[in-house]
CSV table of C-alpha atoms and ligand atoms in Angstrom, one decimal:
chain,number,residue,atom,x,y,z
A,1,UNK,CA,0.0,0.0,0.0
A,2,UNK,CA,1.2,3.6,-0.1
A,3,UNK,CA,1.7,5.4,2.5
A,4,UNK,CA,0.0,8.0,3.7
A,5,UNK,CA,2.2,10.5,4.1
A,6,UNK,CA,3.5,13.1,1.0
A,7,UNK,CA,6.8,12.5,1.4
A,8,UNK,CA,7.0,10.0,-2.0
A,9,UNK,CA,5.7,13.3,-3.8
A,10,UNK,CA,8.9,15.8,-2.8
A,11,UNK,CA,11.4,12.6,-3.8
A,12,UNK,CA,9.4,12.6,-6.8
A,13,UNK,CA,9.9,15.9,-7.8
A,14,UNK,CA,13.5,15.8,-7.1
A,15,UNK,CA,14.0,12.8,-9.3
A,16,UNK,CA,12.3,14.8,-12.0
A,17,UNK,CA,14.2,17.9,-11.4
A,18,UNK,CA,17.3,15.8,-12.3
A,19,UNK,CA,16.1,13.5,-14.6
A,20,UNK,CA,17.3,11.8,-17.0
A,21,UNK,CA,20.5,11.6,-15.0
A,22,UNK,CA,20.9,9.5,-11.2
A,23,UNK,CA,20.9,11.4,-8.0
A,24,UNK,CA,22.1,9.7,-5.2
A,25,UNK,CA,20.3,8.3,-2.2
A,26,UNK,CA,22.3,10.5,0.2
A,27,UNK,CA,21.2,13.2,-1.9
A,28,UNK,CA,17.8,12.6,-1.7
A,29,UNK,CA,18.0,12.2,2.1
A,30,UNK,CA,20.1,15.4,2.9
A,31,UNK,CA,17.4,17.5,0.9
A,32,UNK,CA,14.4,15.8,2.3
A,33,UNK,CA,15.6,15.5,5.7
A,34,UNK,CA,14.5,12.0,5.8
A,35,UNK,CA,16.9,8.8,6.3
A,36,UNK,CA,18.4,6.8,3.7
A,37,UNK,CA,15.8,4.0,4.4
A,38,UNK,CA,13.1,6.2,4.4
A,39,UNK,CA,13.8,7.4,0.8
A,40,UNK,CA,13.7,3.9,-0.5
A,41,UNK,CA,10.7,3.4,1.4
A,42,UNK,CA,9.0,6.2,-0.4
A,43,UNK,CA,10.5,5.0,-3.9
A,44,UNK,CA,9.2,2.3,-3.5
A,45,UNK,CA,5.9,3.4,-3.3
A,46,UNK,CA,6.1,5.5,-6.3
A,47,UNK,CA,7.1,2.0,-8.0
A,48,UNK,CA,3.8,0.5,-6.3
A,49,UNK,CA,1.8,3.7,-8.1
A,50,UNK,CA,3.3,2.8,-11.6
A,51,UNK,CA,6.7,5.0,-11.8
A,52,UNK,CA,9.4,3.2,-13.6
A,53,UNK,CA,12.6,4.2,-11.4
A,54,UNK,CA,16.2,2.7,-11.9
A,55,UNK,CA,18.3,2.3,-8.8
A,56,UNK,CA,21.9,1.8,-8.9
A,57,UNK,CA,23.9,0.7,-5.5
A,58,UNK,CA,26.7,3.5,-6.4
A,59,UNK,CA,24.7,6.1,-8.8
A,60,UNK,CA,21.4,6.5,-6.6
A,61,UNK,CA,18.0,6.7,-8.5
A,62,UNK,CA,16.8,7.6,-11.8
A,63,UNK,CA,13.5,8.7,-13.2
A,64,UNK,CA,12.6,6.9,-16.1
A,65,UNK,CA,9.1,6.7,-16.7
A,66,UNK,CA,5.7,8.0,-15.5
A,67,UNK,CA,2.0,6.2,-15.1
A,68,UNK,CA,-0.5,7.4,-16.7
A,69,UNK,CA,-3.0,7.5,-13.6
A,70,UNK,CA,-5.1,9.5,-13.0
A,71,UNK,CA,-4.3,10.5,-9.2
A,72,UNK,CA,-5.2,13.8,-7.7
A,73,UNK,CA,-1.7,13.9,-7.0
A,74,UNK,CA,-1.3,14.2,-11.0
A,75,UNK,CA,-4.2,15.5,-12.0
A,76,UNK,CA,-5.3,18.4,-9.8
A,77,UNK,CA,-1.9,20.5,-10.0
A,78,UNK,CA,-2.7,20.6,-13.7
A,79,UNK,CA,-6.3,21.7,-13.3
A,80,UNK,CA,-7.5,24.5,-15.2
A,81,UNK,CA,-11.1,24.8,-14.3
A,82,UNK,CA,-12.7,26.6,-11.1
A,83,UNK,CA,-15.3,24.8,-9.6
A,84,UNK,CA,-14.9,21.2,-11.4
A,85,UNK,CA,-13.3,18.5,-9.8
A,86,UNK,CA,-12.1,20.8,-7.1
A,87,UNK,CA,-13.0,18.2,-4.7
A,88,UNK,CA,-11.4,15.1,-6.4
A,89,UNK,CA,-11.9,11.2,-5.8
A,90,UNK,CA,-9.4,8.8,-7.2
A,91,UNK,CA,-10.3,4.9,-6.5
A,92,UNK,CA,-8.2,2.1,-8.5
A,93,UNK,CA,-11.3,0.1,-8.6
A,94,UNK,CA,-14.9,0.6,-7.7
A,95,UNK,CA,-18.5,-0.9,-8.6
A,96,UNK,CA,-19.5,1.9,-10.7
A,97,UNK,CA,-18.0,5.7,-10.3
A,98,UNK,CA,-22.1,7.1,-10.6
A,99,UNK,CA,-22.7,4.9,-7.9
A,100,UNK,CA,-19.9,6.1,-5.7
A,101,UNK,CA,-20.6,9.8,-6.8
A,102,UNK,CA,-24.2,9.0,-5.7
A,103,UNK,CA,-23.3,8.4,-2.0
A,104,UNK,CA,-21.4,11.5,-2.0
A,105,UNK,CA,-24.1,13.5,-3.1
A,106,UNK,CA,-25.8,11.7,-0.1
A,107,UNK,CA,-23.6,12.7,1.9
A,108,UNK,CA,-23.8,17.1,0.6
A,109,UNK,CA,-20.5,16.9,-1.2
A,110,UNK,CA,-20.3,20.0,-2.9
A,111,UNK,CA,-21.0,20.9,-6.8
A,112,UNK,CA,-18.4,19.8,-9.5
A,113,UNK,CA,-17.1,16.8,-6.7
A,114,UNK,CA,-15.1,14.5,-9.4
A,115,UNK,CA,-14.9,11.0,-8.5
A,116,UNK,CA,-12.5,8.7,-11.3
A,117,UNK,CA,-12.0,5.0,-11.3
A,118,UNK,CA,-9.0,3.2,-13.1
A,119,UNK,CA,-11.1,0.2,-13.2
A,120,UNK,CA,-14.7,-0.5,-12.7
A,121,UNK,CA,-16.2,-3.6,-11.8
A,122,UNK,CA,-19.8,-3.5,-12.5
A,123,UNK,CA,-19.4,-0.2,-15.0
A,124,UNK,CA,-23.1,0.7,-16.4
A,125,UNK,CA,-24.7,2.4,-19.3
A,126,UNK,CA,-27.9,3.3,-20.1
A,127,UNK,CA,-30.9,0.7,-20.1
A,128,UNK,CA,-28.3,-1.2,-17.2
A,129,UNK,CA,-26.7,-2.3,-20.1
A,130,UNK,CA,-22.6,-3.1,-18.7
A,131,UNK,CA,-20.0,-0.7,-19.4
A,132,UNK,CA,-16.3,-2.8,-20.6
A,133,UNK,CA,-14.1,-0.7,-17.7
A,134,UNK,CA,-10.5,-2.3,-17.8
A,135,UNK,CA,-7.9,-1.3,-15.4
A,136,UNK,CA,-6.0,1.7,-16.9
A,137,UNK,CA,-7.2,1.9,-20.6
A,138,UNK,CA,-10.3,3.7,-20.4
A,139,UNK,CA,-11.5,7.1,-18.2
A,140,UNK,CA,-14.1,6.1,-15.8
A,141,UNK,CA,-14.9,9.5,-14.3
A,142,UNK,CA,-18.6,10.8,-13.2
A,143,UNK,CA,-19.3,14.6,-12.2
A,144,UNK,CA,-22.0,15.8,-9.2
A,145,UNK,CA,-24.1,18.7,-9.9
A,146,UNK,CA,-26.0,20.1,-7.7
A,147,UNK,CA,-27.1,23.2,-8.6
A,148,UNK,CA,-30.7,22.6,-8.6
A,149,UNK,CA,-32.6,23.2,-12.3
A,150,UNK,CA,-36.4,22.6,-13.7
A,151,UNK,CA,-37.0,18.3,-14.0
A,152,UNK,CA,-37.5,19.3,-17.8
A,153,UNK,CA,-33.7,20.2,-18.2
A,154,UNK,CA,-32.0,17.1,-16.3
A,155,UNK,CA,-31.6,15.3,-19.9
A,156,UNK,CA,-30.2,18.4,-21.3
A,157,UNK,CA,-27.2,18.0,-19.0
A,158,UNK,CA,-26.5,15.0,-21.6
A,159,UNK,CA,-26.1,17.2,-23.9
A,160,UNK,CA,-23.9,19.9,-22.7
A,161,UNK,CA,-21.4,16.9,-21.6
A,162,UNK,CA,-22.1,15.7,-24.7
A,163,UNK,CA,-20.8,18.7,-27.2
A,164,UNK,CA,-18.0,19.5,-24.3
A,165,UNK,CA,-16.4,16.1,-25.1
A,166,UNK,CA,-17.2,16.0,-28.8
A,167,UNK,CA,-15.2,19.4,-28.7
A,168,UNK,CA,-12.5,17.7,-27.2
A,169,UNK,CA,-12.0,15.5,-29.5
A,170,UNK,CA,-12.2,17.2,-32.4
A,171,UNK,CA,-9.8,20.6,-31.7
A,172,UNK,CA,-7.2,18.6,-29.5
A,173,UNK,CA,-6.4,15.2,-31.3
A,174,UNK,CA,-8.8,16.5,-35.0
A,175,UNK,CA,-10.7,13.7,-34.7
A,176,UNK,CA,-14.3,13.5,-36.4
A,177,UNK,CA,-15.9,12.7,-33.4
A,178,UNK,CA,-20.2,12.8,-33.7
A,179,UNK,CA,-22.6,13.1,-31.4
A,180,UNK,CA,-25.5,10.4,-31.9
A,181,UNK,CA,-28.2,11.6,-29.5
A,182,UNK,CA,-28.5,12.0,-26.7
A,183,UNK,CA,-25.3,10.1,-25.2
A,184,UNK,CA,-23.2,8.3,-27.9
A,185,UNK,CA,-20.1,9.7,-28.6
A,186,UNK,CA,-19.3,8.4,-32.4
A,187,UNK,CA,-16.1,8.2,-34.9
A,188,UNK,CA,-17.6,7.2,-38.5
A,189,UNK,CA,-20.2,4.3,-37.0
A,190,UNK,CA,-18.0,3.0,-34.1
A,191,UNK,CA,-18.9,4.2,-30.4
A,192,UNK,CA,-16.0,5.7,-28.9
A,193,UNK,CA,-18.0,7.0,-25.5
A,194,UNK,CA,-20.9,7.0,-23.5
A,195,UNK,CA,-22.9,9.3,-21.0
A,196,UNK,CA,-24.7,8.0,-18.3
A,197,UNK,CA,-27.2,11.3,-16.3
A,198,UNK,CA,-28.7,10.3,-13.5
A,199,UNK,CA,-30.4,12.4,-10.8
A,200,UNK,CA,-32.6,12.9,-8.2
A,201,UNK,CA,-35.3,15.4,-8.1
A,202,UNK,CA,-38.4,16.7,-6.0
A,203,UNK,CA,-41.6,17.5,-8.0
A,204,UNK,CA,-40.3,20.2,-10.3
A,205,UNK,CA,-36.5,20.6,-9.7
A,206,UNK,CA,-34.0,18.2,-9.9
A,207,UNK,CA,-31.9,18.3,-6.8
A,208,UNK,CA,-28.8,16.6,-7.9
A,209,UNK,CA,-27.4,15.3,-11.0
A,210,UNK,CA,-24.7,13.0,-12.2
A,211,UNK,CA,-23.2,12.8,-15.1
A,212,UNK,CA,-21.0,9.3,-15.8
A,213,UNK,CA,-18.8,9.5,-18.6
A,214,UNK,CA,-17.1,6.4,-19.9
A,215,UNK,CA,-14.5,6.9,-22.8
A,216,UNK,CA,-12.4,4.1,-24.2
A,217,UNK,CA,-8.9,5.7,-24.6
A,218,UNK,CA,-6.0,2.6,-24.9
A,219,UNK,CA,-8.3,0.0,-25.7
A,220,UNK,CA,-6.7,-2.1,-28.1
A,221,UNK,CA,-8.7,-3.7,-31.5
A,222,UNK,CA,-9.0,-7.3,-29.6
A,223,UNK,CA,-10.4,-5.5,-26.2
A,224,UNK,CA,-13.0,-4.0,-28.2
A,225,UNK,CA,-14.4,-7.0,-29.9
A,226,UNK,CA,-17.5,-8.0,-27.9
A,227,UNK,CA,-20.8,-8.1,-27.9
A,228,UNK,CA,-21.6,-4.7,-27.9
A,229,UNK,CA,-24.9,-3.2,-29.5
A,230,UNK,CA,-22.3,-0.8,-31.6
A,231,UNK,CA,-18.9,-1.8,-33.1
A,232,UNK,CA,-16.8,0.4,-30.4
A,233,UNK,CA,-13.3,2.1,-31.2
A,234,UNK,CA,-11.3,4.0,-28.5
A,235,UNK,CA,-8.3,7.1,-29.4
A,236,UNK,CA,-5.5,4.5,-29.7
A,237,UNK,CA,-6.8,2.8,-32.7
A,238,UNK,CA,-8.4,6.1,-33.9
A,239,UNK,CA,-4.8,7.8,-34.2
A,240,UNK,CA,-2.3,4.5,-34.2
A,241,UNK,CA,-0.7,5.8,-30.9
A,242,UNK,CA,-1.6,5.8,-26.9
A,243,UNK,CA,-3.0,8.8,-25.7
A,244,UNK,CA,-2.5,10.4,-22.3
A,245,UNK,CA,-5.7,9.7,-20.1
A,246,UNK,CA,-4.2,12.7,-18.4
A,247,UNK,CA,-4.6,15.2,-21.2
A,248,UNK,CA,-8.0,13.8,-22.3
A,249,UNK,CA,-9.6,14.0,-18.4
A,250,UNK,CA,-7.9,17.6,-17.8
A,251,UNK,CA,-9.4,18.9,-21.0
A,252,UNK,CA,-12.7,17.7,-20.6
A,253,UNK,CA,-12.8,18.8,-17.0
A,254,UNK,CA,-11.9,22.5,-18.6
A,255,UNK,CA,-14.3,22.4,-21.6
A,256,UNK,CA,-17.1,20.6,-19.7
A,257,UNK,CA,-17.1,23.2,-16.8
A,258,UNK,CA,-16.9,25.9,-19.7
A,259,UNK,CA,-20.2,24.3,-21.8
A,260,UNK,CA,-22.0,24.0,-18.6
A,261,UNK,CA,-21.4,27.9,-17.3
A,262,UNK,CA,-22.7,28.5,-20.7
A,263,UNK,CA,-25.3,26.6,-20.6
A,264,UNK,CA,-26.4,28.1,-16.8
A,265,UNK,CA,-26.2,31.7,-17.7
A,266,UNK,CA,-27.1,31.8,-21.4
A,267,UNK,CA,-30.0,28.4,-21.5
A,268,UNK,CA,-29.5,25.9,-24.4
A,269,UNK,CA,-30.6,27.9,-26.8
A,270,UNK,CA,-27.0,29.4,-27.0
A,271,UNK,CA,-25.2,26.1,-27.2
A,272,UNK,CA,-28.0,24.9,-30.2
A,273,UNK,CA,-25.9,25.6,-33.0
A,274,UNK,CA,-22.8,23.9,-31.5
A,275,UNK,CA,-25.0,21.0,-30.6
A,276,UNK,CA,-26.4,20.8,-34.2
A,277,UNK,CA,-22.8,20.9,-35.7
A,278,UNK,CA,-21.2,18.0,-33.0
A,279,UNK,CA,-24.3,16.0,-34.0
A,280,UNK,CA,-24.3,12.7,-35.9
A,281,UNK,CA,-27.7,12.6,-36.6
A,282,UNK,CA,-28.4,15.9,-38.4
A,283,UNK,CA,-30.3,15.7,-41.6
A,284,UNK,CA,-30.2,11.8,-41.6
A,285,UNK,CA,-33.2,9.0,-41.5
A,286,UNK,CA,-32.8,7.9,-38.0
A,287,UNK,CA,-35.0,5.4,-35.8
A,288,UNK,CA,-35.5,6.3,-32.8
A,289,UNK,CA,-36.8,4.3,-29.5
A,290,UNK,CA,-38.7,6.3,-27.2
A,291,UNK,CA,-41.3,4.3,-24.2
A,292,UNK,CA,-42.5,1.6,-25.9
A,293,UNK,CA,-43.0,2.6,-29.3
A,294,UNK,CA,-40.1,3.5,-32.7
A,295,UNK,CA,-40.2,6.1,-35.1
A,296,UNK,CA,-38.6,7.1,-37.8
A,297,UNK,CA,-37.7,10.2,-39.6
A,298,UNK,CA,-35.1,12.5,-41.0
A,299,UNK,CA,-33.8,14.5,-38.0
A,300,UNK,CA,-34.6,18.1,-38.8
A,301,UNK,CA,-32.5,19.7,-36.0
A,302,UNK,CA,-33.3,20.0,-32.0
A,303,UNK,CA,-35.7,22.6,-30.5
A,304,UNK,CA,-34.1,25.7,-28.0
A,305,UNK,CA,-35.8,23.5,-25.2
A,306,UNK,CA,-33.8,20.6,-26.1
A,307,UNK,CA,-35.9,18.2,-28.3
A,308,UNK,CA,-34.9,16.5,-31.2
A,309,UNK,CA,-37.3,17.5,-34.3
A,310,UNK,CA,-37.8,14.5,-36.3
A,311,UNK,CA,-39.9,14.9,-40.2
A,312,UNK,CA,-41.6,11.0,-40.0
A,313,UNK,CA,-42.1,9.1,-43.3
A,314,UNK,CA,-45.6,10.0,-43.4
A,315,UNK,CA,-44.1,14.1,-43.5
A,316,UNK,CA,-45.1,15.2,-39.9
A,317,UNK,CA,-43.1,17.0,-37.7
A,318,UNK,CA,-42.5,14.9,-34.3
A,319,UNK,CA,-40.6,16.0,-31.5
A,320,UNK,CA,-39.1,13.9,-29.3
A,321,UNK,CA,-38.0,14.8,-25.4
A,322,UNK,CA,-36.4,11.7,-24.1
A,323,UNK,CA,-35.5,8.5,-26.5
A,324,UNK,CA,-32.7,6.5,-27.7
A,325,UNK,CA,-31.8,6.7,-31.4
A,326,UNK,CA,-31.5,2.8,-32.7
A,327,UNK,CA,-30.4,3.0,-36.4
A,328,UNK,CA,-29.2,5.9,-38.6
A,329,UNK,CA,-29.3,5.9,-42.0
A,330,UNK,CA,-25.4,5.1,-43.4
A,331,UNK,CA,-24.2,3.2,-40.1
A,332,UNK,CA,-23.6,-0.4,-40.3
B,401,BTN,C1,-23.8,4.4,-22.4
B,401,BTN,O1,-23.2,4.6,-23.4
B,401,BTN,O2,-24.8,3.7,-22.3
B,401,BTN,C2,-23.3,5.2,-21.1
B,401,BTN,C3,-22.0,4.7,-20.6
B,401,BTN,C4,-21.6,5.4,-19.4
B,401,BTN,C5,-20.4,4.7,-18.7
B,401,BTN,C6,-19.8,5.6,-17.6
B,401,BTN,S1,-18.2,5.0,-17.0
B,401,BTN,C7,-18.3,6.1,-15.7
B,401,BTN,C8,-19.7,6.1,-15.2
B,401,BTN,N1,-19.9,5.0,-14.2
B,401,BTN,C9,-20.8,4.0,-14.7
B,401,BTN,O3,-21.1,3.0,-14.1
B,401,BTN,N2,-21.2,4.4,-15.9
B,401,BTN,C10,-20.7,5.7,-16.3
């Protein structure tokens, strides 16, 4: 286990101050003030947290590669935002992050808490369909709001996470990421991401609500044959190269905070042209699966309220409020 203490973080950054080269044990300990013994001690609990450190009996230690976790230690001296993920939980395994978050929201955490998982063990989606959450190659992460808004806007929150990561994608690795409404994130045909919005509410407002995102960032070809609903991808095989989880959790931390100020102080109808261009569906024959019954239609574009304005085959205009689309026209 770790310990508890920060010291493993100040030997840390003196390894990295002289990295690539060795600095010596004695080193260590004179600057630190801690005993030979005790700086081992502390490197190797940065070896139990993933860093690859060389140790030579003469030369001392040398820095020589870095996890990508997604610690607090790591990720909030890097955060850009100013209320999300302020307060920050890291677990290396958990049932489901939206279930943890849900317990903290129990308990009054505060809006924006962050809670990230490296692994999940019973991951969901929507419909309780299971969520594939391997150790380390996907972000597990799940956001409480709790700023309290009308029952009627609760799905919209979807969509604001939605377009934030969809942004993401697209200006910091040029992807041609797509929205499918109202929670698949989508390169060509292949499912790259998912939102999962949960919440509670009283009559009219809802009083807390959670957005889970799941994105698959290292999965490799073979971990992504399954039997999913929709052939999935994930960033490595989109560009050919492992991606930070780092980068991609900072930046959607920053963009999603950003689309969601927006959002609060200027309603949807100002992110409605941003949501039209990130979507998927636009202009396209789609089916869509809302209650217990399917229709189909050419998606005309989404209303300021948040609806998805669908021209059926028999040339009426429908819209629909809550749903899940089930076949676009184009898409295996
Ligand atoms: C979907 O596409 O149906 C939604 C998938 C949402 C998965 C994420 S992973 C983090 C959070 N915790 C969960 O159990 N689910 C969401």
């Amino acid at each position: 286990m770790p310990s508890n203490d920060s010291n493993h973080w100040n030997v840390l950054a003196l390894l990295k101050e002289s990295a690539p080269e060795f600095v010596s044990g004695n080193a260590l300990a004179v600057r630190l003030n801690l005993t030979r013994t005790g700086i081992w001690k502390n490197i190797r609990t940065l070896i139990t947290l993933g860093y690859h450190i060389d140790s030579h009996p003469r030369r001392g230690y040398r820095l020589v590669g870095v996890p990508d976790l997604l610690i607090p230690e790591v990720i909030l001296p890097s955060l850009t935002t100013s209320w999300l993920g302020r307060a920050y939980y890291h677990h290396s395994q958990i049932t489901s992050t939206n279930d943890c978050a849900l317990q903290w929201a129990a308990k009054g955490a505060p809006h924006g808490t962050v809670i990230v998982a490296e692994q999940q063990t019973q991951g969901r989606g929507r419909m309780r369909r299971p969520w594939l959450s391997q150790a380390g190659s996907g972000i597990y992460v799940s956001m409480l709001l709790t700023r309290p808004i009308p029952v009627r806007d609760a799905p919209l929150m979807t969509m604001v996470a939605a377009l934030a990561l969809t942004t993401i994608l697209r200006e910091n690795f040029g992807l041609a990421a797509a929205v499918k409404w109202p929670n698949d994130i989508l390169i060509g045909s292949r499912k790259l991401a998912g939102i999962l919005t949960e919440m509670q509410s009283d009559q009219d407002r809802a009083i807390f609500i959670i957005i889970g995102i799941g994105i698959n960032v290292n999965h490799t070809q073979d971990q992504l044959e399954g039997p999913f609903r929709y052939p999935a991808t994930s960033l490595a095989v989109e560009l050919g190269t492992p991606v930070r989880r780092q980068d991609v959790l900072l930046s959607l931390l920053h963009r999603l905070e950003w689309e969601y100020d927006r959002f609060m102080t200027e309603g949807f109808g100002a992110l409605l042209r941003d949501v039209e261009e990130a979507s998927a569906i636009l202009h396209k024959v789609v089916t869509v699966h809302c209650g217990n019954r399917e229709i189909s239609g050419r998606a005309l574009g989404f209303t300021p309220e948040g609806g998805l304005k669908l021209l059926t085959l028999d040339n009426k205009e429908e819209i629909i409020w809550v749903g899940d689309v089930t076949q676009v026209e184009g898409f295996d």
